[in-house]
Short mmCIF file of C-alpha atoms in Angstrom, two decimals:
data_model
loop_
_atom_site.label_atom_id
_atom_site.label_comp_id
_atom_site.label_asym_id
_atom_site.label_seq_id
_atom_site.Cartn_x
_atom_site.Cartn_y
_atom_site.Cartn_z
CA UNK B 1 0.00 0.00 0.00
CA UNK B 2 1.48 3.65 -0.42
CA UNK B 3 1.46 5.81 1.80
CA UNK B 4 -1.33 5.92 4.18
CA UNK B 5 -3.37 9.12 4.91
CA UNK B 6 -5.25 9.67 8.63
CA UNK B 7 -7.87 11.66 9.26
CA UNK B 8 -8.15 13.27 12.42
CA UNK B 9 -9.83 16.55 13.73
CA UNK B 10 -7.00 19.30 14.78
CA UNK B 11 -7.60 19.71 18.53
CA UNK B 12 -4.03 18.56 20.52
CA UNK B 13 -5.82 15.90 21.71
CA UNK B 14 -7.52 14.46 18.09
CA UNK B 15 -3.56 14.90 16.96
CA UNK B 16 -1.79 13.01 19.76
CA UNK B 17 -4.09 10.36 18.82
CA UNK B 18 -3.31 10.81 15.27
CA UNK B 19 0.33 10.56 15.93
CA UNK B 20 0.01 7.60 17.90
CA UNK B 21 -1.36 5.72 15.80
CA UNK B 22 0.89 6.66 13.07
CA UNK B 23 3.67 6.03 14.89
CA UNK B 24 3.00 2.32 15.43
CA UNK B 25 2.09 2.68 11.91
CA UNK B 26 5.88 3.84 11.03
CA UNK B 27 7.21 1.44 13.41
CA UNK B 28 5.93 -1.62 10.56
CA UNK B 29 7.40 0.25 7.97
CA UNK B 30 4.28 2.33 6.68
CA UNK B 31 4.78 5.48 5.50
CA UNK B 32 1.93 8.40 6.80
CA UNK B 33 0.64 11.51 6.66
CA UNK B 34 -2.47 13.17 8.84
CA UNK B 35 -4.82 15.41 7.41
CA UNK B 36 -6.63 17.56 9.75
CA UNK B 37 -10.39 18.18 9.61
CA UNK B 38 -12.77 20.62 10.98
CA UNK B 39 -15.85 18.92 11.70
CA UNK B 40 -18.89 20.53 12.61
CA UNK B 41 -18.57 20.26 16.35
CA UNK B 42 -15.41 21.53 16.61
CA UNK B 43 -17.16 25.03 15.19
CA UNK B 44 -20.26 25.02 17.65
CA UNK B 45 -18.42 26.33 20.54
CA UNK B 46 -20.82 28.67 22.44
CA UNK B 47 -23.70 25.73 22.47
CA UNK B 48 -23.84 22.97 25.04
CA UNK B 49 -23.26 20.03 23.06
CA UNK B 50 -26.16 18.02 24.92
CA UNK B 51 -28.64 20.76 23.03
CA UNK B 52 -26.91 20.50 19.35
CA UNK B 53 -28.08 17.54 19.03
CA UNK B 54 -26.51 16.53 15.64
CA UNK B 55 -25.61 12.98 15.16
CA UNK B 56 -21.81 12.59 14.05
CA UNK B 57 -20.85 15.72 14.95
CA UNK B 58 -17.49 14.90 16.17
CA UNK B 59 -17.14 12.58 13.22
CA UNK B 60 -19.50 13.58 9.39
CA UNK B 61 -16.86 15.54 7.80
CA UNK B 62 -13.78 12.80 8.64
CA UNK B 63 -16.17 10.15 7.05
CA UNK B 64 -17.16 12.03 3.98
CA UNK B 65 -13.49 12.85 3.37
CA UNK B 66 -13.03 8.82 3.67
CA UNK B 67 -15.68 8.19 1.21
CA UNK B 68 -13.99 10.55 -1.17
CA UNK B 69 -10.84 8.87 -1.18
CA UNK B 70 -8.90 11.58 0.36
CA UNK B 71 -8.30 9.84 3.56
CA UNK B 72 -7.70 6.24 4.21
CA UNK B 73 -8.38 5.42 8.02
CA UNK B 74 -9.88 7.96 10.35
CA UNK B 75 -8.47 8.21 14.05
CA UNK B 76 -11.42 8.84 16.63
CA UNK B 77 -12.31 8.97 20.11
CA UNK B 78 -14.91 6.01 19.92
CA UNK B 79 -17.08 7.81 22.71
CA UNK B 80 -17.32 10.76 19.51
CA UNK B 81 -18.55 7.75 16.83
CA UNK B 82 -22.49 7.45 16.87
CA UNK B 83 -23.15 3.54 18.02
CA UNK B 84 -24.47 3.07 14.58
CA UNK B 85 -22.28 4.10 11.45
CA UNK B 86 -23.63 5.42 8.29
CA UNK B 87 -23.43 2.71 5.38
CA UNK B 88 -20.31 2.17 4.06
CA UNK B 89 -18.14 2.40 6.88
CA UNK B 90 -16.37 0.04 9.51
CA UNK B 91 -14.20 -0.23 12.83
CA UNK B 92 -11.21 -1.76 11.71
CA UNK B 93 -9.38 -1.47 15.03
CA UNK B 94 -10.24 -0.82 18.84
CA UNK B 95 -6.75 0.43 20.25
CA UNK B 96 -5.81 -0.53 24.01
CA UNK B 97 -8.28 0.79 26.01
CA UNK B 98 -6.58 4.11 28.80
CA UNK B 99 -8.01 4.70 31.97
CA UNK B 100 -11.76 5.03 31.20
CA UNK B 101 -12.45 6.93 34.97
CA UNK B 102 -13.04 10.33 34.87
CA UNK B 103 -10.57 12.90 36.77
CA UNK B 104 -11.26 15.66 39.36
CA UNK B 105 -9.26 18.14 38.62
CA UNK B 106 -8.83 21.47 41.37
CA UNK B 107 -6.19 24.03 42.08
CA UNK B 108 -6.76 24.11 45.64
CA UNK B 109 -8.74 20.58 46.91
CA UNK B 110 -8.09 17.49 46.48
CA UNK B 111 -11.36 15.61 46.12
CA UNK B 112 -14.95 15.73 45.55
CA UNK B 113 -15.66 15.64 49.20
CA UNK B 114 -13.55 18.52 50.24
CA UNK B 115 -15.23 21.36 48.02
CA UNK B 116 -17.16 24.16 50.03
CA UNK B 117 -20.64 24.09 49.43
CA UNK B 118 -21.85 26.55 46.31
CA UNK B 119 -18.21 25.61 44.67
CA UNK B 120 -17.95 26.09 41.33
CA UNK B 121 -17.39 23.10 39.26
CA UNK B 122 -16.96 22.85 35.27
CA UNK B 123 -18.75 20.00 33.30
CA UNK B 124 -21.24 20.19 29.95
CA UNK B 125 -21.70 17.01 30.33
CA UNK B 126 -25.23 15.71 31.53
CA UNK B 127 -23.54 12.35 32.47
CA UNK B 128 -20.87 14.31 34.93
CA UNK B 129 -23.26 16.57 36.14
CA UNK B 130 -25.99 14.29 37.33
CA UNK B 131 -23.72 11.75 39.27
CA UNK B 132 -22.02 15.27 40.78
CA UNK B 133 -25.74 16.30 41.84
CA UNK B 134 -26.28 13.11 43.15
CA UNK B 135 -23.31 12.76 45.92
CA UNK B 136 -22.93 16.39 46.36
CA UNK B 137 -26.39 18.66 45.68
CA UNK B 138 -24.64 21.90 46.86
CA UNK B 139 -22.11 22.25 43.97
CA UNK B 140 -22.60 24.90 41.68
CA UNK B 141 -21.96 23.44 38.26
CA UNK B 142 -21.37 25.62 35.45
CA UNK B 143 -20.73 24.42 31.28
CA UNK B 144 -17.20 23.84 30.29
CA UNK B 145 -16.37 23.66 27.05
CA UNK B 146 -12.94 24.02 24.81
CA UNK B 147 -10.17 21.67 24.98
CA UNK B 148 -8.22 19.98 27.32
CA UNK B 149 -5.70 23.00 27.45
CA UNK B 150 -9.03 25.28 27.41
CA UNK B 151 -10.25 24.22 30.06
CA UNK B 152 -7.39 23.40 32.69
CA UNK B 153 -6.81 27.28 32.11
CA UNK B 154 -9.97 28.42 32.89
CA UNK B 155 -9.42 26.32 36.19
CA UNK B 156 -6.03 27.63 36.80
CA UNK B 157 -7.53 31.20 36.11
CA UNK B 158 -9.93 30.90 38.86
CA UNK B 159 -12.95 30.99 36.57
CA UNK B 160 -13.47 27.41 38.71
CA UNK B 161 -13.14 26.01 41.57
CA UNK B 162 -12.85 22.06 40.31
CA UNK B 163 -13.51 20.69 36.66
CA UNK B 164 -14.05 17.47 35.66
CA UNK B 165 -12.20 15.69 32.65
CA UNK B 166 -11.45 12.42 31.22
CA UNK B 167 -8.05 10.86 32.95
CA UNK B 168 -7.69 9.47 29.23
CA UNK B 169 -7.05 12.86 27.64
CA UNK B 170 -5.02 14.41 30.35
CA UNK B 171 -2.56 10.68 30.64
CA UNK B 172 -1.97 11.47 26.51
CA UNK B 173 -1.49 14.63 27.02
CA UNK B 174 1.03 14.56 29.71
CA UNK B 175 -1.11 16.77 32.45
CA UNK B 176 -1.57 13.65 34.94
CA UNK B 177 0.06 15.97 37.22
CA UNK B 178 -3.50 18.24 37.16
CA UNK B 179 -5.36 15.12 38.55
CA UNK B 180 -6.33 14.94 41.75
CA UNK B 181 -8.72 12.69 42.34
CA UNK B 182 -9.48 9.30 39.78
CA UNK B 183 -13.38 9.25 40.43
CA UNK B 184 -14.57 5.26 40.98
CA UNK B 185 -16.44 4.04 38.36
CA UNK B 186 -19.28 3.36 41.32
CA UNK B 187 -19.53 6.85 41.77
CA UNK B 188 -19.09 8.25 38.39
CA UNK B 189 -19.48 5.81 35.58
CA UNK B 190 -17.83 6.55 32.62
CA UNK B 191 -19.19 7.36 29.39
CA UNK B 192 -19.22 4.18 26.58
CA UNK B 193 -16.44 3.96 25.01
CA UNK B 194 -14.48 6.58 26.55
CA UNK B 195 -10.39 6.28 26.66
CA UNK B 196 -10.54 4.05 23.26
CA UNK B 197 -10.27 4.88 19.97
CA UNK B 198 -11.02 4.01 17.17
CA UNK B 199 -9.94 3.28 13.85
CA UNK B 200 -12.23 3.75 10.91
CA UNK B 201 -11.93 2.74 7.57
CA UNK B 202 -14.02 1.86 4.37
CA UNK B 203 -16.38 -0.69 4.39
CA UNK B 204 -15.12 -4.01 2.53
CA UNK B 205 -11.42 -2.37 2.15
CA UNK B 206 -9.69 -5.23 2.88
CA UNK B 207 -6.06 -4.28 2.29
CA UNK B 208 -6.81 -1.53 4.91
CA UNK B 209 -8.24 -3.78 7.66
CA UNK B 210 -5.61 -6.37 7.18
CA UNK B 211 -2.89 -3.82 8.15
CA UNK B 212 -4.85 -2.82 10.72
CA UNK B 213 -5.64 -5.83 12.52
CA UNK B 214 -2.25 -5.47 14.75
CA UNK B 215 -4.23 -2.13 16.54
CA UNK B 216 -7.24 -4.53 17.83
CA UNK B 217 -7.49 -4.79 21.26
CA UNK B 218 -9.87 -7.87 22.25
CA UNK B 219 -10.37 -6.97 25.42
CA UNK B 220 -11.14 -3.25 24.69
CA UNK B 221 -13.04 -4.21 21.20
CA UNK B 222 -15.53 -6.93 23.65
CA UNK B 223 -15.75 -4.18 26.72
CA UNK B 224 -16.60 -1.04 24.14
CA UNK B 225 -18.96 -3.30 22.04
CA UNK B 226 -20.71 -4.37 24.96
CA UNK B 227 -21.32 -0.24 26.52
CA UNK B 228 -22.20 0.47 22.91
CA UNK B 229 -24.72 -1.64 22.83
CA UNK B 230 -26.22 -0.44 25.79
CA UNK B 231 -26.11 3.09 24.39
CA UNK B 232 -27.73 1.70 21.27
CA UNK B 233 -30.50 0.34 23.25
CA UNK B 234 -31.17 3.34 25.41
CA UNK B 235 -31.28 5.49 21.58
CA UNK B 236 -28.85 7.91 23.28
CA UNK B 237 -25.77 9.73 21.92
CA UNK B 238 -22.48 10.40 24.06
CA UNK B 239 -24.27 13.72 25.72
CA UNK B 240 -26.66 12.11 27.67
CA UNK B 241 -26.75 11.12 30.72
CA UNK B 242 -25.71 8.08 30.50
CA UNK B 243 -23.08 6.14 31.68
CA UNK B 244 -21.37 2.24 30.78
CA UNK B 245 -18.37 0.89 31.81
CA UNK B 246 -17.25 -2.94 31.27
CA UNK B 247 -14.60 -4.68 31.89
CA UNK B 248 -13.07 -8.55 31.73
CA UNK B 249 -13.31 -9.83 35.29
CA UNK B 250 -12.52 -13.29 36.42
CA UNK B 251 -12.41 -14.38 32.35
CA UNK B 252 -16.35 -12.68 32.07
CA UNK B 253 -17.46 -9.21 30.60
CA UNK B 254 -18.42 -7.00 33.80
CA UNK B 255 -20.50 -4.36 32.88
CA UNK B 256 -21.68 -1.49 34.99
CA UNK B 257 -24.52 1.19 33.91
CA UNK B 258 -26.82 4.11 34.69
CA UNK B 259 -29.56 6.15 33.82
CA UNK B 260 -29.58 9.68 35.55
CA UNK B 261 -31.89 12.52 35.98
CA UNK B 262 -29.31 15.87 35.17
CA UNK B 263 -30.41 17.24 38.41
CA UNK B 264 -28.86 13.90 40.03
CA UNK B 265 -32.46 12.82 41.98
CA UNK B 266 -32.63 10.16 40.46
CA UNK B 267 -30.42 7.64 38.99
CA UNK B 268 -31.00 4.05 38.04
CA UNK B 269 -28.18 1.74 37.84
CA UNK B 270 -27.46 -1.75 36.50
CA UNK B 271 -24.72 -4.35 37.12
CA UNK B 272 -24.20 -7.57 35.57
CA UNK B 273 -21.92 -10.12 34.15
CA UNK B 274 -21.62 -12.18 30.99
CA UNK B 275 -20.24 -13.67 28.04
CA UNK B 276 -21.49 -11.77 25.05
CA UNK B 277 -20.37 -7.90 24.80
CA UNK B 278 -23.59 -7.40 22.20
CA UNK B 279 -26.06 -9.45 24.48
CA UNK B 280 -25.08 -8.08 27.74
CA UNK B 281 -25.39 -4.55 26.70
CA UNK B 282 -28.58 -5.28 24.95
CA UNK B 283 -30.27 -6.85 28.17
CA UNK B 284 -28.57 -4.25 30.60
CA UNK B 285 -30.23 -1.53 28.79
CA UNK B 286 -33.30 -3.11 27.88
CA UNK B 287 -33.40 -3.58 31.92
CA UNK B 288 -32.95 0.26 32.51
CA UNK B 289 -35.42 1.26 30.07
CA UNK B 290 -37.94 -1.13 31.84
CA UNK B 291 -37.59 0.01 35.26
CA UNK B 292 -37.89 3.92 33.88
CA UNK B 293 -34.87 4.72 31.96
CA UNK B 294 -37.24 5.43 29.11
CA UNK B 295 -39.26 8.17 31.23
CA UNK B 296 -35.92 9.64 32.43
CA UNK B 297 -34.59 10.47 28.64
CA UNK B 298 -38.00 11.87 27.55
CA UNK B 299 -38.04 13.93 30.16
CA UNK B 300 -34.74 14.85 29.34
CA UNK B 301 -35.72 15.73 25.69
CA UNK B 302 -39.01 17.21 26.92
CA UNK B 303 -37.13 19.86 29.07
CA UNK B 304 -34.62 20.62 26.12
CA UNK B 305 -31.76 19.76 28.03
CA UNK B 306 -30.30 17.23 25.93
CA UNK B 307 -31.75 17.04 21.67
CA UNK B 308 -32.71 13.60 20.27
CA UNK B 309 -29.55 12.70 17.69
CA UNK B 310 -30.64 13.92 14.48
CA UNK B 311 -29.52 11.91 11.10
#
């Protein structure tokens, strides 16, 4: 094959993926080039991204430059790729899986528990925010958006007094050092798929997937298939509040969800174990849904805090 061309959006986070990947690349012998592409999320900056509502938004522009031909694998954050891609498209590789947790970040305290009431904390995300709400009621959250760098200045500026990121991101980037506090997946379950990515290619390009095949995590491919089902179940997109996290324990799929109200009063949560990611998923959200998860989301939508995905 000559030389292979990524796709990847041009935050520093989208681009350390990028050149991760293409370094392993390089490492067989490939030769590579990334070519950077503004999707439409990355220019809806003022808007919580809950309330935008568009499906793909992370991800439309990458895959219409792969149908073109201009790309040939995309680089994502799989917690970014809608659980359902368009026709004509396929996950060639699930990379090792980083920390999935989220991080409390602060200047001055170094947990959850020790904020004052009425501190201000920095999330958009409906997921973070509700399971916030829910242990500590008194915060005053506030939306956060921008990248990684963004946003740990805004906390370093005193804008707030704690944010909340992905440990992923801040482990690539080298800001571990900002973390203070790796939230338990029990308290704060993770969004699906986050701290994997993914690699996207053509559908039915063989040559591609082949040289791909060395990037496949099993254990991270089984785990992320399994939350994404879930997600797929409960018809919600990565700004909802919804949370999956699975994981291989004891030689079995582990998988750990929830449902939340945004104002954190109420928040349904599932745990079970089995042997098929697609299965599991299916049945743990099927579960949720059942016991109210359904009446949770459309009051969700009702209220206009989060838009259904649009196609």
């Amino acid at each position: 094959m000559a030389k292979l061309r990524i796709g990847s959006r041009g935050s520093q986070l989208a681009l350390w993926q990028a050149n991760h990947i293409s370094a392993l690349l390089r490492a067989r012998g490939h030769e590579v080039e990334i070519e950077i592409i503004h999707t439409t999320g990355d220019k809806i900056t003022d808007v919580a991204l809950a309330k935008v509502g568009i499906k793909g938004m992370f991800t439309k522009e990458i895959e219409e430059a792969l149908a073109a031909g201009r790309i040939d694998l995309a680089v994502h954050s799989l917690k970014d790729l809608p659980t359902e891609l368009p026709a004509g498209f396929e996950i060639a590789a699930v990379t090792e899986r980083e920390d999935p947790r989220d991080a409390f970040c602060s200047a001055h305290f170094a947990k959850v528990d020790d904020l004052f009431p009425g501190a201000r904390v920095g999330t958009s995300s409906l997921r973070r925010q509700a399971q916030l709400k829910a242990i500590r009621p008194d915060l005053d959250i506030h939306p956060l958006r921008g990248n990684v760098d963004t946003r740990l200045r805004k906390l370093e500026q005193g804008e707030y007094d704690a944010i909340i990121l992905a440990s992923a991101g801040l482990n690539r980037l080298g800001k571990a050092e900002m973390v203070k506090q790796i939230i338990p997946a029990e308290v704060m379950c993770p969004a699906a798929g986050q701290g994997a990515l993914a690699i996207e290619i053509r559908a039915g390009d063989e040559p591609a997937g082949e040289l791909l095949k060395f990037l496949d995590d099993a254990d991270a491919r089984a785990a992320t298939t399994c939350e994404r089902a879930l997600l797929n179940r409960l018809g919600g997109g990565c700004q909802v509040p919804i949370g999956a996290f699975a994981e291989r324990r004891s030689g079995r799929l582990h998988l750990e969800s929830i449902v939340a109200d945004p104002d954190g009063a109420r928040i349904l949560r599932d745990s079970r174990d089995g042997d098929d990611p697609e299965k599991l998923g299916n049945d743990a959200g099927a579960s949720l849904l059942a016991r109210g998860g359904d009446e949770i989301l459309e009051a969700v939508y009702g209220r206009g805090l989060a838009v259904p995905p649009q196609p």
